[in-house]
mmCIF file with all atom_site columns, C-alpha atoms in Angstrom:
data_model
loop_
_atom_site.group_PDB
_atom_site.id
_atom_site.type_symbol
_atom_site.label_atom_id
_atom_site.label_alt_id
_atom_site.label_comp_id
_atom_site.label_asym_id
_atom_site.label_entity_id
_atom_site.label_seq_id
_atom_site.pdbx_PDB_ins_code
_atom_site.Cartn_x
_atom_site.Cartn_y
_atom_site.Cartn_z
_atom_site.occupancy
_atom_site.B_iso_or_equiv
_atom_site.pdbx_formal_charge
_atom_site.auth_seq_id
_atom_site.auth_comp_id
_atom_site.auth_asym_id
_atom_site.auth_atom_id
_atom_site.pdbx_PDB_model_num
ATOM 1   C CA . UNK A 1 1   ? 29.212 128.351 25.227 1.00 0.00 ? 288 UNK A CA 1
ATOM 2   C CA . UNK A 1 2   ? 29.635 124.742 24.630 1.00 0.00 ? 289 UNK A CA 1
ATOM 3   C CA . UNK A 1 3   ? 32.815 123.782 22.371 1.00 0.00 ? 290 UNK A CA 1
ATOM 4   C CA . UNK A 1 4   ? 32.487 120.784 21.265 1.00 0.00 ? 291 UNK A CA 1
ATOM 5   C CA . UNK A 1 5   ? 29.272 118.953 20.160 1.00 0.00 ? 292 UNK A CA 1
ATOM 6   C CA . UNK A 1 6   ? 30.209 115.745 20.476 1.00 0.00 ? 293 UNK A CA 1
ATOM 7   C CA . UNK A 1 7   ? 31.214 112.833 22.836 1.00 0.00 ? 294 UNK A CA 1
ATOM 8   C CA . UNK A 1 8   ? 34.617 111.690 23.104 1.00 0.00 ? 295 UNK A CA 1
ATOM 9   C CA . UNK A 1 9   ? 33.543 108.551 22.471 1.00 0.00 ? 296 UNK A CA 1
ATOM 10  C CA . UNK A 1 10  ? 31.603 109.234 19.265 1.00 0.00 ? 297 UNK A CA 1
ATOM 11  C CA . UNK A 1 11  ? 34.264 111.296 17.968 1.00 0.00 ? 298 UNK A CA 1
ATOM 12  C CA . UNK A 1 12  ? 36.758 108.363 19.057 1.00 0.00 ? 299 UNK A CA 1
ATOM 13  C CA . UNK A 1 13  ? 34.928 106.021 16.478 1.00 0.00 ? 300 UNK A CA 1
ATOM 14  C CA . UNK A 1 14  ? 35.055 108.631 13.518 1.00 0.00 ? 301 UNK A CA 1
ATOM 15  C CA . UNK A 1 15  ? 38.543 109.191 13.910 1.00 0.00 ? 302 UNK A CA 1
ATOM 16  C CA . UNK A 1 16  ? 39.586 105.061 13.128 1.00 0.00 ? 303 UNK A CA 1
ATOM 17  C CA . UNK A 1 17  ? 36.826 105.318 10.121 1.00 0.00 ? 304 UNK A CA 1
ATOM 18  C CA . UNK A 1 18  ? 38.517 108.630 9.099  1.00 0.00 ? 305 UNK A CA 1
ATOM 19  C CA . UNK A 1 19  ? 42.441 106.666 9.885  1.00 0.00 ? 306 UNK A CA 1
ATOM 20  C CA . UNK A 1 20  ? 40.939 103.468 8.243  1.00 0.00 ? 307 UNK A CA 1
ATOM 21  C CA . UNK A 1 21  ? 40.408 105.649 4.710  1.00 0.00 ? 308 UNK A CA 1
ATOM 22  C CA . UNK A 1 22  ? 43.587 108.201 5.331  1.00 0.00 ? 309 UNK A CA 1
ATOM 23  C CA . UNK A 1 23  ? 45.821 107.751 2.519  1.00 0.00 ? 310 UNK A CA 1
ATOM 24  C CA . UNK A 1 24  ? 48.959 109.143 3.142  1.00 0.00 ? 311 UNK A CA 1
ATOM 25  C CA . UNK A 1 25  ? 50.353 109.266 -0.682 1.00 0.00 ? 312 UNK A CA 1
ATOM 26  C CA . UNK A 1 26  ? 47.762 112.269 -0.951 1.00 0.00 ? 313 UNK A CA 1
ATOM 27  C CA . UNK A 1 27  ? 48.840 114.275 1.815  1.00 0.00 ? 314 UNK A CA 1
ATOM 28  C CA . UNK A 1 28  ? 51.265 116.925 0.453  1.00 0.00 ? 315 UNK A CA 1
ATOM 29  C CA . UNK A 1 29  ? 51.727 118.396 3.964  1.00 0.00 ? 316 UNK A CA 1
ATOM 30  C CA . UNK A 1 30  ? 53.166 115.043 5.204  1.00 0.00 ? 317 UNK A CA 1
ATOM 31  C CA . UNK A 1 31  ? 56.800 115.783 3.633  1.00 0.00 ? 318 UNK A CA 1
ATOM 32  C CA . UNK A 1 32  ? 57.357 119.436 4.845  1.00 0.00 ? 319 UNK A CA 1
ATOM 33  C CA . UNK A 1 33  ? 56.163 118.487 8.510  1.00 0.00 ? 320 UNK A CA 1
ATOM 34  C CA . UNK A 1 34  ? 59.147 116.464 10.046 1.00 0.00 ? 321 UNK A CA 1
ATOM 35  C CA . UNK A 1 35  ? 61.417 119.299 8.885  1.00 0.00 ? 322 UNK A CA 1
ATOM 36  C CA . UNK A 1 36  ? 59.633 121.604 10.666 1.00 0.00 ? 323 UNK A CA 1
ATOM 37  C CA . UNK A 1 37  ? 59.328 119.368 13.580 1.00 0.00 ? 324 UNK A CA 1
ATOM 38  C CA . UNK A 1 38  ? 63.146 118.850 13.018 1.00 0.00 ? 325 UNK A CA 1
ATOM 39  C CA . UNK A 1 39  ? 64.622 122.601 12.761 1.00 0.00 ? 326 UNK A CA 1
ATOM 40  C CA . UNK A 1 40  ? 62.869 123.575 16.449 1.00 0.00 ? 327 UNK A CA 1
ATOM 41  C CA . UNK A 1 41  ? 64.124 120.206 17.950 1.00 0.00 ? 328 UNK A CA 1
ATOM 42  C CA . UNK A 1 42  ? 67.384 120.819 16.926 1.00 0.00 ? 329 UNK A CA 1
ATOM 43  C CA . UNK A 1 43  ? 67.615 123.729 18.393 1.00 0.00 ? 330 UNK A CA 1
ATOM 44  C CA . UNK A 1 44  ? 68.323 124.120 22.181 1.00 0.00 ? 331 UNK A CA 1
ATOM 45  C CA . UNK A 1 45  ? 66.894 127.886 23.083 1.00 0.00 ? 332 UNK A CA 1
ATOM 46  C CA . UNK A 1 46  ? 64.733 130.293 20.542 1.00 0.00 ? 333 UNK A CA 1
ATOM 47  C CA . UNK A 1 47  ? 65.769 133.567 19.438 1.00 0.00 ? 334 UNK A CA 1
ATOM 48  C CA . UNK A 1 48  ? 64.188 136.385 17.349 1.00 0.00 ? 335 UNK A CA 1
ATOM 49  C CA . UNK A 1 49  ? 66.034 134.511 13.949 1.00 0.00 ? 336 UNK A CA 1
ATOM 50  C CA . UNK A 1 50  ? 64.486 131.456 14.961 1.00 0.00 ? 337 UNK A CA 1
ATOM 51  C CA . UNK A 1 51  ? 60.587 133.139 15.494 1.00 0.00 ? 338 UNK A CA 1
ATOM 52  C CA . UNK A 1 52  ? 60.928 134.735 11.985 1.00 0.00 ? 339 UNK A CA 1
ATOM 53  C CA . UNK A 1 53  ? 61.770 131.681 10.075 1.00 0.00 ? 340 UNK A CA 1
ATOM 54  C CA . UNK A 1 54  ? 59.671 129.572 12.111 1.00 0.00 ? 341 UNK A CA 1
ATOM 55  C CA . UNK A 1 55  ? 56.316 131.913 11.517 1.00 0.00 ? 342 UNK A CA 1
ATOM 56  C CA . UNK A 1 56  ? 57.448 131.781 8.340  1.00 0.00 ? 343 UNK A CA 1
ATOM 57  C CA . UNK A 1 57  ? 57.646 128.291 7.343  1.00 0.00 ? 344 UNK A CA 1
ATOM 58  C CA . UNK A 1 58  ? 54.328 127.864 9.429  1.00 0.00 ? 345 UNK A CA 1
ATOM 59  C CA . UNK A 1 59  ? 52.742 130.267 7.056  1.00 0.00 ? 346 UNK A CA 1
ATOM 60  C CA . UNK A 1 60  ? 53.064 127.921 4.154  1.00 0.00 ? 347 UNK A CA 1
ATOM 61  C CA . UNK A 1 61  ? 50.418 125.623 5.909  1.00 0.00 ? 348 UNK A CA 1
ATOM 62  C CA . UNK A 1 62  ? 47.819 128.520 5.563  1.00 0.00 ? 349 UNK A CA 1
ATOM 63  C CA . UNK A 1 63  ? 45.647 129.868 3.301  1.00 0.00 ? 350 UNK A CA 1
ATOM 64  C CA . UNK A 1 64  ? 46.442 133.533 3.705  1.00 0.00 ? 351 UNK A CA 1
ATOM 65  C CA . UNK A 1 65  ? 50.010 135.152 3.922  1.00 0.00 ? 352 UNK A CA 1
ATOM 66  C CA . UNK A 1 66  ? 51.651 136.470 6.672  1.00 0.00 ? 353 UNK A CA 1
ATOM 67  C CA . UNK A 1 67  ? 50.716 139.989 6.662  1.00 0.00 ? 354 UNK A CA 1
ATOM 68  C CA . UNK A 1 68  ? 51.878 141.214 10.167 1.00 0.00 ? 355 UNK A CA 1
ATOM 69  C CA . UNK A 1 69  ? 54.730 140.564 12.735 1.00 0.00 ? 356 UNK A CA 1
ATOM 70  C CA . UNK A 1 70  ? 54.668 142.659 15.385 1.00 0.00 ? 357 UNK A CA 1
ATOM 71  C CA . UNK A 1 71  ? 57.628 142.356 18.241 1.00 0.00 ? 358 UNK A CA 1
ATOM 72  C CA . UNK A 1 72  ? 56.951 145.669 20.213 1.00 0.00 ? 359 UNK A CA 1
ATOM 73  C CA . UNK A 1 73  ? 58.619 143.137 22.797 1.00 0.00 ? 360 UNK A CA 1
ATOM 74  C CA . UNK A 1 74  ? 60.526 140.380 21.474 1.00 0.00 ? 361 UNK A CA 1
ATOM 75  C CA . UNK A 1 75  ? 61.740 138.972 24.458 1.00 0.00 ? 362 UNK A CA 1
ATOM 76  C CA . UNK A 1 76  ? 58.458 138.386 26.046 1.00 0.00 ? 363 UNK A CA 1
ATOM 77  C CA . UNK A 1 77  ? 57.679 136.047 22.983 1.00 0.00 ? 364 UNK A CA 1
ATOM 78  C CA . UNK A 1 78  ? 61.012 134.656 23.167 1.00 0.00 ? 365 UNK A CA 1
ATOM 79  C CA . UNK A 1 79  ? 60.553 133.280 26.912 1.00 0.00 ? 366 UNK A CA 1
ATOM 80  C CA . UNK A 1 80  ? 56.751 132.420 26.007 1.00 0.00 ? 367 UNK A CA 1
ATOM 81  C CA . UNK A 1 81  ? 58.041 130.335 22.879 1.00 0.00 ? 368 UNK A CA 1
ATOM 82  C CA . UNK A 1 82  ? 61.142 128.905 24.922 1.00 0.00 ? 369 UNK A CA 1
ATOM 83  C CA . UNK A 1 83  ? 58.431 127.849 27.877 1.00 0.00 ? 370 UNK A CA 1
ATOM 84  C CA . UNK A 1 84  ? 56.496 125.809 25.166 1.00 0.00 ? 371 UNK A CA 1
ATOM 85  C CA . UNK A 1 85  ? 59.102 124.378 23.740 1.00 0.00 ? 372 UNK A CA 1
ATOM 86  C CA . UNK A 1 86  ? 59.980 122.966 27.566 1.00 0.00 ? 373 UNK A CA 1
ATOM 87  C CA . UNK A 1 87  ? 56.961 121.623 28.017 1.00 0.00 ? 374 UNK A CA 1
ATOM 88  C CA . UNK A 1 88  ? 55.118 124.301 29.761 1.00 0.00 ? 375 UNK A CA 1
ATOM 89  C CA . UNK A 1 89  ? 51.094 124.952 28.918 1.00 0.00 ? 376 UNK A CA 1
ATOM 90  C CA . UNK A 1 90  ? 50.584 128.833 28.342 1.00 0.00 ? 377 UNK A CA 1
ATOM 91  C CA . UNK A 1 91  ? 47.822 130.427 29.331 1.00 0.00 ? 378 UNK A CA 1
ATOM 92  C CA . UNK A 1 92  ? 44.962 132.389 27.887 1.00 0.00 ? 379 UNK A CA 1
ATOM 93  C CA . UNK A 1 93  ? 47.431 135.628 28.051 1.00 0.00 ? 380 UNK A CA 1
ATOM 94  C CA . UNK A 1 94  ? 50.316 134.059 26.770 1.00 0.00 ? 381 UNK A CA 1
ATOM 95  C CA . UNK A 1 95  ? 48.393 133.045 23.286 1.00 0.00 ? 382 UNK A CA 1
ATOM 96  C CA . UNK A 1 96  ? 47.069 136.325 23.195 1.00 0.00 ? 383 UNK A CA 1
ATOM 97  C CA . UNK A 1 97  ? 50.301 137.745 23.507 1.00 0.00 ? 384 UNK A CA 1
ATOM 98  C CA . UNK A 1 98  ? 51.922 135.167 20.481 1.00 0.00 ? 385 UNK A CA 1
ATOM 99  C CA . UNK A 1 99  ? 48.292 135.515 18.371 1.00 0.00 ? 386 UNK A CA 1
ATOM 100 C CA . UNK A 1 100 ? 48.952 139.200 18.570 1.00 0.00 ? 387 UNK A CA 1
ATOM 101 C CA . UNK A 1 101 ? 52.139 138.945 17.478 1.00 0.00 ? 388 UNK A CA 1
ATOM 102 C CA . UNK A 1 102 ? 51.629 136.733 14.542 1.00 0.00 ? 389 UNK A CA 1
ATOM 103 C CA . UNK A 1 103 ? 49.268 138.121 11.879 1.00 0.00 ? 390 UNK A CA 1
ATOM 104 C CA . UNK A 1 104 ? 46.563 137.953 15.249 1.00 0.00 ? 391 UNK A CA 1
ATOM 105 C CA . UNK A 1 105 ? 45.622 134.617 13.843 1.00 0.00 ? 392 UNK A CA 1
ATOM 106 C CA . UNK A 1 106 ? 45.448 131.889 17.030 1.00 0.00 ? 393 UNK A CA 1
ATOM 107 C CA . UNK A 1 107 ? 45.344 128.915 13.967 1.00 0.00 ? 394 UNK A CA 1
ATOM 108 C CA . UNK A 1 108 ? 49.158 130.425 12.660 1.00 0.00 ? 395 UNK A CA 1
ATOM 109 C CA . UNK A 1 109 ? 50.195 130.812 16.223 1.00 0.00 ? 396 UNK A CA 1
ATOM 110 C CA . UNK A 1 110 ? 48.909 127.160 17.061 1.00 0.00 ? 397 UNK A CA 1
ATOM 111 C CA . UNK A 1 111 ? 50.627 126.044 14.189 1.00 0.00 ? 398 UNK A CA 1
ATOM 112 C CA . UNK A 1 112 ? 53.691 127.192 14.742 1.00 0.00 ? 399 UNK A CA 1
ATOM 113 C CA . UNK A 1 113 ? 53.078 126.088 18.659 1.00 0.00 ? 400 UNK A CA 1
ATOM 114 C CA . UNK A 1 114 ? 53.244 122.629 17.528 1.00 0.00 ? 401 UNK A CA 1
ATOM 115 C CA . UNK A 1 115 ? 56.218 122.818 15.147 1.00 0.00 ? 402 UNK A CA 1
ATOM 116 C CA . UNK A 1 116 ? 57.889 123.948 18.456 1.00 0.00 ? 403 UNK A CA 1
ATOM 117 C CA . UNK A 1 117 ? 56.255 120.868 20.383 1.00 0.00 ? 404 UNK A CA 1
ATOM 118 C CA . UNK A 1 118 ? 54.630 118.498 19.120 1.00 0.00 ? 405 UNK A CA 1
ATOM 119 C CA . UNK A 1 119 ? 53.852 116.520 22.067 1.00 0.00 ? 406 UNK A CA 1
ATOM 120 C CA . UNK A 1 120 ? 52.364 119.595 23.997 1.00 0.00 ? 407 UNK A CA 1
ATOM 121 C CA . UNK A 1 121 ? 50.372 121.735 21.296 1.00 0.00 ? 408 UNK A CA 1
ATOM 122 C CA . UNK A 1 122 ? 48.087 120.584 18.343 1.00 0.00 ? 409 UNK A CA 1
ATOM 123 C CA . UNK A 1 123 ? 46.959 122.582 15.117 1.00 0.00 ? 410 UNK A CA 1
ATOM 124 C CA . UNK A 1 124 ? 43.950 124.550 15.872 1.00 0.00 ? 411 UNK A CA 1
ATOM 125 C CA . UNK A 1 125 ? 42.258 125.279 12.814 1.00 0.00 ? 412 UNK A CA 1
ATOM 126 C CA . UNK A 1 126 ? 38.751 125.681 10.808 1.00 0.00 ? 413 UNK A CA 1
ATOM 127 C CA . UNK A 1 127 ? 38.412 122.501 9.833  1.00 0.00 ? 414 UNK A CA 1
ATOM 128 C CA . UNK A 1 128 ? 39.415 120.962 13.369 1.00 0.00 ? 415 UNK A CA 1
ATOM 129 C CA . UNK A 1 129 ? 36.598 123.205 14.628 1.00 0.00 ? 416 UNK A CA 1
ATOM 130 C CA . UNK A 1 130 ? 34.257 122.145 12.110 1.00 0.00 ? 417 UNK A CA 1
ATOM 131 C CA . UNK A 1 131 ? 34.585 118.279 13.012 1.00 0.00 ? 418 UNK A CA 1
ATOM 132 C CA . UNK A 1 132 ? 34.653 118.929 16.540 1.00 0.00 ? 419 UNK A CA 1
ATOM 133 C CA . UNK A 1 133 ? 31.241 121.327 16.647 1.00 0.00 ? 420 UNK A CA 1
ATOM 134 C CA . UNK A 1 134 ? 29.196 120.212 13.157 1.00 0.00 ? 421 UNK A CA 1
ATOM 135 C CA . UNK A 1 135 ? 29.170 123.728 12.567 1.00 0.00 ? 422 UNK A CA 1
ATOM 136 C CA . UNK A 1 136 ? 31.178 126.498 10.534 1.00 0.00 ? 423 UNK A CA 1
ATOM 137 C CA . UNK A 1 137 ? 33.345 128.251 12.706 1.00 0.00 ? 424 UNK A CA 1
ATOM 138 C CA . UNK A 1 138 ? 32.796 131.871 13.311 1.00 0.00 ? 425 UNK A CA 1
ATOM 139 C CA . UNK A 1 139 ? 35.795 133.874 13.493 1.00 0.00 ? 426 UNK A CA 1
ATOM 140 C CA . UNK A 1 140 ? 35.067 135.164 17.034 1.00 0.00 ? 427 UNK A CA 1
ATOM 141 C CA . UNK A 1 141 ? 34.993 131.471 18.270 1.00 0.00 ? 428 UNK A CA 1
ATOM 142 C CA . UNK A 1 142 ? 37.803 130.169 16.749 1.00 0.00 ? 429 UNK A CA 1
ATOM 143 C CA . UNK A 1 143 ? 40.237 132.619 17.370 1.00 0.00 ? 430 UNK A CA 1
ATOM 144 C CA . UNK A 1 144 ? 39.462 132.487 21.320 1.00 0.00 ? 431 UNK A CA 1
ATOM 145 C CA . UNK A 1 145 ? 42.553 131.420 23.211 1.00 0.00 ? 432 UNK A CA 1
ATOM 146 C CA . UNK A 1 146 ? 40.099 130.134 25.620 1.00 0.00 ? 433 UNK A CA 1
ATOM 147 C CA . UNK A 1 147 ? 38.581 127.825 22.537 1.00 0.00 ? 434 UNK A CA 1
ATOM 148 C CA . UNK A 1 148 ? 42.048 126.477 21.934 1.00 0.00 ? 435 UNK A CA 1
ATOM 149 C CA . UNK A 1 149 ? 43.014 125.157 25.542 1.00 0.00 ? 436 UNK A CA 1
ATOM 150 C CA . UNK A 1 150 ? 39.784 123.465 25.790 1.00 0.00 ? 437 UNK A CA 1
ATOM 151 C CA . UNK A 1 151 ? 40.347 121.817 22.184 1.00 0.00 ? 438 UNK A CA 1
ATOM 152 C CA . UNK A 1 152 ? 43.891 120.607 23.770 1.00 0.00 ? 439 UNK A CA 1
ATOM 153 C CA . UNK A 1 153 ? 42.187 119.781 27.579 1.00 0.00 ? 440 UNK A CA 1
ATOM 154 C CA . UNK A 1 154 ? 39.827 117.664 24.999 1.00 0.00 ? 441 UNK A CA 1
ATOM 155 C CA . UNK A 1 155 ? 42.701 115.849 22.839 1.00 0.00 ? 442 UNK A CA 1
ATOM 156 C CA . UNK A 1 156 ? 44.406 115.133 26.724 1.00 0.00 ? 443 UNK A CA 1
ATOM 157 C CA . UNK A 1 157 ? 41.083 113.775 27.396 1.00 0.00 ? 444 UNK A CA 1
ATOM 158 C CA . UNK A 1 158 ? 40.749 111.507 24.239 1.00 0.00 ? 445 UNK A CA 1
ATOM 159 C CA . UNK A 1 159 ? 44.113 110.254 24.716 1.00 0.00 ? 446 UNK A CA 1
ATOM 160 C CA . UNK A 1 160 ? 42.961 108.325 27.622 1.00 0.00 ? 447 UNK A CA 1
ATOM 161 C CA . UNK A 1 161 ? 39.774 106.314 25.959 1.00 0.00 ? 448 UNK A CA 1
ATOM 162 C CA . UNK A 1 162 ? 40.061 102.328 25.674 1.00 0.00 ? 449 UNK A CA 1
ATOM 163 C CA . UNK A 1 163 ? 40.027 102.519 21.824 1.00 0.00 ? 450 UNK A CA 1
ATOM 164 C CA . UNK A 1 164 ? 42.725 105.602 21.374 1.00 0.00 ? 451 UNK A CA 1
ATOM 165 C CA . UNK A 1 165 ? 45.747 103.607 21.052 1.00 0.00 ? 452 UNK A CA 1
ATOM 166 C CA . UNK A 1 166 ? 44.086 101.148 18.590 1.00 0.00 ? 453 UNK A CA 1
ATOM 167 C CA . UNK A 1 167 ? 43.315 104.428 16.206 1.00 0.00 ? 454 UNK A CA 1
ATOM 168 C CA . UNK A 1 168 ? 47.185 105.823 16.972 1.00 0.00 ? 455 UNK A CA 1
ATOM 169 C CA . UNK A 1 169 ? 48.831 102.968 15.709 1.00 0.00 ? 456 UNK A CA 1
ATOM 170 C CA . UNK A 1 170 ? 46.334 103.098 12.974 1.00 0.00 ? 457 UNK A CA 1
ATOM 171 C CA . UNK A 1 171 ? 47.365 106.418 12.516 1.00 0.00 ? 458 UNK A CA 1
ATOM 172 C CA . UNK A 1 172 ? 51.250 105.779 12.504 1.00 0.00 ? 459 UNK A CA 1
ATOM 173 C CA . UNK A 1 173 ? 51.182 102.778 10.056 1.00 0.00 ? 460 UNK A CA 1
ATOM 174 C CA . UNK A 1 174 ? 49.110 105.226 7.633  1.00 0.00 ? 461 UNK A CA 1
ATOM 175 C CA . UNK A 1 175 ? 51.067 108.132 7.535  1.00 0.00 ? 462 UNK A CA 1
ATOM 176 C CA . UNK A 1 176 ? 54.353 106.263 7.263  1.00 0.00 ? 463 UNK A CA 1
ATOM 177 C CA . UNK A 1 177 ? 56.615 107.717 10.168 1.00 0.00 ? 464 UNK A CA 1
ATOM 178 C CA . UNK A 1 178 ? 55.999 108.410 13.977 1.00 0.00 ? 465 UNK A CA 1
ATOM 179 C CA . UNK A 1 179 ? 53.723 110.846 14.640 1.00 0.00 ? 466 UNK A CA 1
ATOM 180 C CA . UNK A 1 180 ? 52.835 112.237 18.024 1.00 0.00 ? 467 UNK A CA 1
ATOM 181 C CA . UNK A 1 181 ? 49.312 111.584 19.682 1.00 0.00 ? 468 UNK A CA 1
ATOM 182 C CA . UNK A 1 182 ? 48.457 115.113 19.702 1.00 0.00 ? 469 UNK A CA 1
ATOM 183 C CA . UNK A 1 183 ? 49.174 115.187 15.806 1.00 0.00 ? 470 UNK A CA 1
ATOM 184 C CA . UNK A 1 184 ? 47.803 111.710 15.157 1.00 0.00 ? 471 UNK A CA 1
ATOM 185 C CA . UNK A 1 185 ? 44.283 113.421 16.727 1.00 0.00 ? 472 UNK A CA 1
ATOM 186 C CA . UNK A 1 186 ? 44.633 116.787 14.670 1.00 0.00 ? 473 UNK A CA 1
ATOM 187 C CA . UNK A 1 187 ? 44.806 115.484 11.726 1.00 0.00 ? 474 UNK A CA 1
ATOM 188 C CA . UNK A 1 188 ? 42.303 113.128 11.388 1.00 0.00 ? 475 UNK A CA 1
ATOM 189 C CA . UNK A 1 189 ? 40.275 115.937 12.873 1.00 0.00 ? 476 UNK A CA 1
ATOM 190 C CA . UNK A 1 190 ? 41.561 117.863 10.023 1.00 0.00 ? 477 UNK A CA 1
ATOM 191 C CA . UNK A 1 191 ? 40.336 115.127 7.350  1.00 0.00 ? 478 UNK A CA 1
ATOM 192 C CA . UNK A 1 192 ? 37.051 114.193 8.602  1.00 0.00 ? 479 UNK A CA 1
ATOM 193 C CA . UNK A 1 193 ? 36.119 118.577 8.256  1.00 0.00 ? 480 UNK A CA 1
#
């Protein structure tokens, strides 16, 4: 199964048209997300009060509630939260572990993935898909941990062409605060559905 449709540079160019027409005053989401950024960054090591209210809060970015928590083993998504907020990429069982866990949705546990860090982990969602693939996303290939680490390999990838730090400054100036590259991608993925 291919992933993503098309090139890095094509998608490159959409993004500045897409940053060129982003207007931040219209963006509702823009004045929750550095307090969720802020209340994982402020904290040094997650615990099982942390996980609840950051699912939580994550859930208000979604267009269904959050129906199901299961922690048959809470520690195990403790240590697999605390190794993403240090930086460390899990793997395919890891996000099936935390999707499991949270409502089995990979988009809320993405979500919340990047409220923990930002810098490591972007939002994985429908409309990301549908930019990235010109297609409508079937459940059974979005919700592929497998999908999601090739949709961050690609934003890694991105991150290195000529014209990427012309569209992230672009992207900064519009939404009005810093913003990390990894969000700066997602959401004009987001936008340009």
């Amino acid at each position: 199964m291919k992933l993503f449709e098309k090139s890095k540079q094509e998608i490159i160019e959409q993004l500045i048209i897409i940053a060129n027409n982003f207007e931040a005053t219209k963006e509702n989401y823009l004045l929750s997300y550095p307090h969720f950024l802020n209340y994982f960054k402020n904290i040094e090591s997650i615990n099982l009060e942390n996980v609840i209210i950051g699912i939580s809060f994550t859930y208000s970015w979604m267009p269904t509630i959050l129906k199901s928590i299961k922690l048959e083993n809470p520690e195990n998504i403790i240590s697999i939260l605390n190794d993403a907020k240090n930086g460390k990429q899990i793997n395919e069982k890891g996000l099936s572990i935390l999707k499991t866990a949270f409502n089995n949705s990979l988009v809320g546990t993405s979500k919340l993935l990047h409220f923990i860090n930002p810098n490591h982990y972007a939002i994985w969602d429908s409309r990301v898909f549908r930019f990235l693939n010109n297609e409508e996303p079937h459940k059974y290939k979005l919700e592929k941990p497998e999908a999601y680490l090739k949709y961050l390999k690609l934003i890694e990838d991105l991150k290195t062409e000529k014209i990427f730090k012309d569209f992230y400054k672009l992207m900064i100036e519009k939404v009005g605060y810093q913003i990390t590259e990894h969000r700066a991608l997602e959401l004009a993925f987001f936008k340009g559905k």
